[in-house]
């Protein structure tokens, strides 16, 4: 969590590339969990065992089937993360500079005799610092914008993972949706997605930043010389990565529990738009036919996937930005490469 002023070397290109890389990596590694979540939510049977049995009996076999839909998932998550992190950073930087009510107070740097204490700018974050309200709003707005841009890929991803559709290529899937549902088909479930993602992202950024601050104070770094800690007294890379990862896991678990009903409804709308026409009708139908439990379908899988993907994405993203900004300070903006 940097201070509210603009930090040298913070460029949109850095944030786009860092977000893209972290998103693609997490999507590929965690695709099996995402696919199983889709299968559990589509069935209404609430059974992970049944979903695994179905995959084992498929022609491709269990392991290849678990990575079905990796390409649309990697494209969606990669570019979604790139757009999200770039937009989020832009919002946070501008809010910190131009909206004092949303900016956090700049930390007081206390260093004497070349010794950096744990409270002297010892933070695991490389990002602009906002107030709680600022973090909440910035996360919600950035995620809603990225979600709208990437919605067609989201629909393709969910249908590719589902057993309801037998698509063999992304192009074929896109043609089928365009022919049978028109342009509207590519935005099926956007209402539920936005209502799920905006609060999730806003609360995530809020909890993530608060958790980093709390853990940085709870486990302060031992006193280091100014040379060891860096000229700006920033936290060591390994310690910062550990705190960021733990904060990412905690925040994702809490936010997944809160937003899972919207995710369950969104999946039904995207897979069966004729049966589940909109968020209100789909919610009522699911509750009437399957009970409250249907709103928690896939929670354990989604929580596991979100915890790992968010922790990986944010930790890698912040580390790449941290390294880029360090290189910027040493060599100048024209020579910096991620």
Coordinates of C-alpha atoms in Angstrom, one line a residue:
X1 CA 0.0 0.0 0.0
X2 CA 1.9 3.0 -1.2
X3 CA 1.0 6.5 -0.4
X4 CA -1.6 8.5 -2.2
X5 CA 0.8 10.3 -4.5
X6 CA 1.7 9.0 -7.9
X7 CA 4.6 6.6 -7.8
X8 CA 7.3 6.9 -10.4
X9 CA 7.3 4.2 -13.0
X10 CA 3.7 3.2 -12.6
X11 CA 2.6 2.7 -16.3
X12 CA -0.6 1.2 -17.6
X13 CA 1.5 -1.2 -19.8
X14 CA 3.1 -2.7 -16.7
X15 CA -0.3 -3.4 -15.1
X16 CA -1.8 -4.8 -18.3
X17 CA 1.1 -7.2 -18.9
X18 CA 1.3 -8.2 -15.2
X19 CA -2.4 -8.8 -15.0
X20 CA -2.4 -10.8 -18.2
X21 CA 0.4 -13.1 -17.1
X22 CA -1.0 -13.7 -13.6
X23 CA -4.5 -14.4 -15.0
X24 CA -3.4 -16.9 -17.7
X25 CA -1.2 -18.8 -15.2
X26 CA -3.9 -19.1 -12.6
X27 CA -6.5 -20.1 -15.2
X28 CA -4.5 -22.9 -16.6
X29 CA -3.5 -24.3 -13.3
X30 CA -7.0 -24.2 -11.8
X31 CA -9.1 -25.1 -14.8
X32 CA -10.1 -28.5 -13.4
X33 CA -11.7 -26.9 -10.3
X34 CA -13.6 -24.4 -12.5
X35 CA -14.9 -27.1 -14.7
X36 CA -16.1 -29.3 -11.8
X37 CA -17.9 -26.2 -10.3
X38 CA -19.7 -25.7 -13.6
X39 CA -20.8 -29.3 -13.8
X40 CA -22.0 -29.4 -10.2
X41 CA -24.0 -26.1 -10.7
X42 CA -25.6 -27.2 -14.0
X43 CA -27.0 -30.5 -12.7
X44 CA -29.1 -29.6 -9.8
X45 CA -27.9 -32.8 -8.2
X46 CA -25.4 -31.0 -5.9
X47 CA -22.9 -34.0 -6.3
X48 CA -19.2 -33.7 -7.0
X49 CA -19.0 -37.5 -7.1
X50 CA -21.6 -37.6 -9.9
X51 CA -19.7 -35.0 -11.9
X52 CA -16.4 -36.9 -11.6
X53 CA -18.2 -40.2 -12.6
X54 CA -19.6 -38.5 -15.7
X55 CA -16.1 -37.2 -16.7
X56 CA -14.6 -40.7 -16.2
X57 CA -17.1 -42.2 -18.5
X58 CA -16.5 -39.7 -21.3
X59 CA -14.6 -40.6 -24.4
X60 CA -11.7 -38.3 -23.6
X61 CA -11.1 -39.8 -20.1
X62 CA -10.9 -38.0 -16.8
X63 CA -7.7 -36.0 -17.1
X64 CA -8.3 -34.5 -20.6
X65 CA -11.9 -33.8 -19.6
X66 CA -10.8 -31.8 -16.6
X67 CA -9.0 -29.3 -18.8
X68 CA -11.8 -29.0 -21.3
X69 CA -12.4 -25.3 -22.0
X70 CA -8.9 -24.2 -20.9
X71 CA -8.5 -21.9 -24.0
X72 CA -11.6 -19.8 -23.5
X73 CA -10.9 -19.8 -19.7
X74 CA -7.3 -18.7 -20.2
X75 CA -8.3 -16.0 -22.6
X76 CA -11.1 -14.7 -20.4
X77 CA -9.2 -14.8 -17.2
X78 CA -5.9 -13.5 -18.7
X79 CA -7.4 -10.5 -20.6
X80 CA -10.0 -10.0 -17.8
X81 CA -7.2 -9.7 -15.2
X82 CA -5.3 -7.4 -17.5
X83 CA -8.2 -5.1 -18.0
X84 CA -9.2 -5.3 -14.4
X85 CA -5.8 -4.6 -12.9
X86 CA -5.1 -1.8 -15.4
X87 CA -8.5 -0.2 -14.8
X88 CA -8.2 -0.6 -11.0
X89 CA -4.8 1.0 -10.9
X90 CA -6.0 3.9 -13.0
X91 CA -9.0 4.5 -10.8
X92 CA -6.9 4.2 -7.6
X93 CA -4.2 6.6 -8.8
X94 CA -6.7 9.2 -10.0
X95 CA -8.8 8.8 -6.8
X96 CA -5.7 9.2 -4.6
X97 CA -4.7 12.4 -6.5
X98 CA -8.0 14.1 -7.1
X99 CA -10.5 12.8 -4.6
X100 CA -9.2 13.5 -1.1
X101 CA -12.3 11.9 0.5
X102 CA -11.3 8.5 -1.0
X103 CA -7.6 8.7 -0.5
X104 CA -5.9 7.3 2.6
X105 CA -3.6 9.4 4.8
X106 CA 0.0 9.2 3.8
X107 CA 2.0 7.1 6.2
X108 CA 4.6 8.7 8.4
X109 CA 8.1 7.5 7.6
X110 CA 10.2 7.2 10.7
X111 CA 13.8 6.3 10.2
X112 CA 16.8 7.2 12.2
X113 CA 20.5 6.4 12.1
X114 CA 20.0 4.3 8.9
X115 CA 17.6 1.9 10.7
X116 CA 14.2 1.1 9.2
X117 CA 11.6 0.1 11.7
X118 CA 8.6 -2.2 11.0
X119 CA 6.3 0.8 10.9
X120 CA 8.4 2.9 8.6
X121 CA 6.7 2.2 5.3
X122 CA 7.0 -1.6 5.9
X123 CA 4.1 -2.6 3.6
X124 CA 3.7 -5.6 1.2
X125 CA 1.9 -3.6 -1.4
X126 CA 3.2 -1.6 -4.4
X127 CA -0.2 0.0 -5.2
X128 CA -1.9 3.3 -4.5
X129 CA -3.5 3.5 -1.0
X130 CA -7.2 4.5 -0.7
X131 CA -9.6 4.6 2.2
X132 CA -12.0 1.7 2.9
X133 CA -14.7 3.3 0.8
X134 CA -12.3 4.1 -2.0
X135 CA -11.1 0.5 -2.2
X136 CA -14.7 -0.8 -2.2
X137 CA -15.8 1.5 -5.0
X138 CA -12.6 1.1 -7.1
X139 CA -12.8 -2.7 -7.0
X140 CA -16.5 -2.7 -7.9
X141 CA -16.3 -0.3 -10.8
X142 CA -13.1 -1.9 -12.3
X143 CA -14.6 -5.5 -12.1
X144 CA -18.0 -4.4 -13.7
X145 CA -16.2 -2.8 -16.6
X146 CA -13.9 -5.8 -17.2
X147 CA -16.8 -8.2 -16.8
X148 CA -18.9 -6.4 -19.5
X149 CA -16.0 -6.4 -22.0
X150 CA -15.2 -10.1 -21.4
X151 CA -18.8 -11.3 -21.1
X152 CA -18.9 -13.1 -24.6
X153 CA -15.8 -15.1 -23.6
X154 CA -17.4 -15.9 -20.2
X155 CA -20.5 -17.4 -21.9
X156 CA -18.3 -19.4 -24.3
X157 CA -16.2 -20.6 -21.4
X158 CA -19.2 -21.8 -19.3
X159 CA -20.8 -23.6 -22.2
X160 CA -17.6 -25.2 -23.3
X161 CA -17.2 -26.6 -19.8
X162 CA -20.8 -27.8 -19.6
X163 CA -22.0 -31.2 -20.8
X164 CA -25.1 -29.6 -22.2
X165 CA -23.2 -28.5 -25.3
X166 CA -20.9 -30.5 -27.5
X167 CA -18.8 -27.7 -29.0
X168 CA -15.6 -28.7 -30.7
X169 CA -14.2 -25.3 -31.3
X170 CA -14.6 -21.7 -30.1
X171 CA -15.5 -20.5 -33.6
X172 CA -18.2 -23.2 -33.8
X173 CA -19.6 -22.3 -30.4
X174 CA -19.7 -18.6 -31.3
X175 CA -21.5 -19.3 -34.6
X176 CA -24.1 -21.5 -32.8
X177 CA -24.8 -18.8 -30.2
X178 CA -25.1 -16.1 -32.8
X179 CA -27.4 -18.3 -35.0
X180 CA -29.7 -19.5 -32.2
X181 CA -29.7 -16.6 -29.8
X182 CA -28.3 -13.6 -31.6
X183 CA -26.0 -11.0 -30.0
X184 CA -28.0 -11.2 -26.8
X185 CA -26.8 -14.8 -26.2
X186 CA -23.2 -13.6 -25.7
X187 CA -24.4 -11.5 -22.7
X188 CA -26.6 -14.1 -21.1
X189 CA -26.4 -13.8 -17.3
X190 CA -24.7 -10.4 -17.3
X191 CA -27.1 -9.0 -14.7
X192 CA -26.3 -11.9 -12.3
X193 CA -22.6 -11.7 -13.2
X194 CA -22.4 -7.9 -12.5
X195 CA -24.4 -8.3 -9.2
X196 CA -22.0 -11.1 -8.2
X197 CA -18.7 -9.5 -9.4
X198 CA -19.1 -5.9 -8.4
X199 CA -19.7 -6.5 -4.7
X200 CA -17.2 -9.4 -4.7
X201 CA -14.5 -7.3 -6.2
X202 CA -15.2 -4.3 -4.1
X203 CA -15.2 -6.3 -0.9
X204 CA -12.2 -8.3 -2.1
X205 CA -10.1 -5.2 -2.5
X206 CA -11.3 -3.8 0.8
X207 CA -10.5 -7.1 2.7
X208 CA -7.3 -7.6 0.8
X209 CA -5.8 -4.2 1.7
X210 CA -7.0 -4.4 5.3
X211 CA -5.6 -7.9 5.7
X212 CA -2.2 -6.8 4.3
X213 CA -2.1 -3.9 6.7
X214 CA -3.1 -6.1 9.6
X215 CA -0.6 -8.9 8.8
X216 CA 2.2 -6.4 8.2
X217 CA 1.6 -5.0 11.7
X218 CA 1.0 -8.5 13.3
X219 CA 4.3 -9.9 11.8
X220 CA 6.6 -6.9 11.5
X221 CA 9.8 -7.3 9.7
X222 CA 12.9 -7.3 11.9
X223 CA 15.0 -4.2 11.9
X224 CA 17.1 -3.8 8.8
X225 CA 19.6 -1.4 7.7
X226 CA 18.5 1.1 5.1
X227 CA 20.7 -0.6 2.5
X228 CA 19.2 -4.1 3.3
X229 CA 15.6 -2.8 3.2
X230 CA 16.1 -0.6 0.1
X231 CA 16.2 3.2 -0.1
X232 CA 12.4 3.5 0.4
X233 CA 12.4 1.0 3.3
X234 CA 10.1 -1.4 1.5
X235 CA 9.4 -4.9 2.8
X236 CA 11.5 -7.7 1.5
X237 CA 10.2 -9.6 -1.5
X238 CA 9.7 -13.0 0.2
X239 CA 7.9 -11.4 3.2
X240 CA 5.7 -9.2 0.9
X241 CA 4.8 -12.2 -1.3
X242 CA 3.8 -14.3 1.8
X243 CA 1.6 -11.6 3.2
X244 CA 0.0 -10.9 -0.2
X245 CA -0.7 -14.6 -0.7
X246 CA -2.3 -15.1 2.7
X247 CA -4.4 -12.0 2.3
X248 CA -5.5 -13.1 -1.1
X249 CA -6.7 -16.5 0.2
X250 CA -8.5 -15.0 3.2
X251 CA -10.3 -12.3 1.2
X252 CA -11.4 -14.8 -1.6
X253 CA -12.9 -17.3 0.9
X254 CA -15.0 -14.6 2.6
X255 CA -16.1 -13.0 -0.6
X256 CA -16.9 -16.4 -2.3
X257 CA -19.3 -17.3 0.5
X258 CA -21.1 -13.9 0.2
X259 CA -21.4 -14.0 -3.6
X260 CA -22.0 -17.7 -4.4
X261 CA -25.8 -17.5 -4.8
X262 CA -25.3 -15.0 -7.7
X263 CA -22.7 -17.4 -9.3
X264 CA -25.1 -20.3 -9.1
X265 CA -27.9 -18.3 -10.7
X266 CA -25.5 -16.9 -13.4
X267 CA -24.4 -20.4 -14.4
X268 CA -28.0 -21.6 -14.9
X269 CA -28.9 -18.6 -17.0
X270 CA -25.9 -19.0 -19.2
X271 CA -26.4 -22.7 -19.7
X272 CA -30.2 -22.8 -20.1
X273 CA -31.3 -19.3 -21.1
X274 CA -34.7 -20.5 -22.2
X275 CA -35.5 -22.2 -18.9
X276 CA -33.9 -19.5 -16.7
X277 CA -34.7 -16.2 -18.4
X278 CA -33.4 -13.7 -15.9
X279 CA -31.9 -13.4 -12.4
X280 CA -35.2 -12.9 -10.5
X281 CA -37.1 -15.7 -12.4
X282 CA -34.1 -18.1 -12.2
X283 CA -33.7 -17.5 -8.4
X284 CA -37.4 -18.2 -7.7
X285 CA -37.4 -21.3 -9.9
X286 CA -34.2 -22.7 -8.2
X287 CA -35.5 -22.0 -4.7
X288 CA -39.0 -23.5 -5.5
X289 CA -37.7 -26.6 -7.2
X290 CA -34.4 -27.3 -5.3
X291 CA -34.5 -25.3 -2.2
X292 CA -31.9 -23.0 -0.6
X293 CA -29.2 -25.5 -1.1
X294 CA -29.2 -24.8 -4.9
X295 CA -27.8 -21.3 -4.1
X296 CA -24.8 -22.9 -2.5
X297 CA -24.1 -25.4 -5.3
X298 CA -20.4 -25.5 -6.1
X299 CA -19.4 -23.3 -3.1
X300 CA -16.5 -25.5 -1.9
X301 CA -15.1 -25.8 -5.4
X302 CA -15.6 -22.1 -6.1
X303 CA -14.1 -21.1 -2.8
X304 CA -11.1 -23.3 -3.4
X305 CA -10.6 -22.1 -6.9
X306 CA -11.1 -18.4 -6.0
X307 CA -8.8 -18.6 -3.0
X308 CA -6.0 -20.1 -5.1
X309 CA -6.5 -18.1 -8.3
X310 CA -6.9 -14.7 -6.5
X311 CA -3.9 -15.4 -4.2
X312 CA -1.8 -16.4 -7.2
X313 CA -2.9 -13.6 -9.5
X314 CA -2.6 -10.8 -6.9
X315 CA 0.7 -12.1 -5.5
X316 CA 2.3 -12.4 -9.0
X317 CA 0.8 -9.2 -10.2
X318 CA 2.1 -7.2 -7.2
X319 CA 5.5 -8.8 -7.5
X320 CA 5.8 -8.0 -11.2
X321 CA 4.8 -4.4 -10.5
X322 CA 7.2 -4.2 -7.6
X323 CA 10.1 -5.4 -9.8
X324 CA 9.1 -3.0 -12.7
X325 CA 9.0 0.0 -10.4
X326 CA 12.3 -1.0 -8.8
X327 CA 13.9 -1.2 -12.3
X328 CA 12.3 2.1 -13.2
X329 CA 13.9 3.9 -10.2
X330 CA 17.3 2.4 -11.0
X331 CA 17.5 2.7 -14.8
X332 CA 14.9 5.2 -15.9
X333 CA 11.5 4.6 -17.7
X334 CA 12.9 4.1 -21.1
X335 CA 14.8 1.0 -20.1
X336 CA 12.3 -0.8 -17.9
X337 CA 11.1 -4.2 -19.0
X338 CA 8.8 -6.6 -17.0

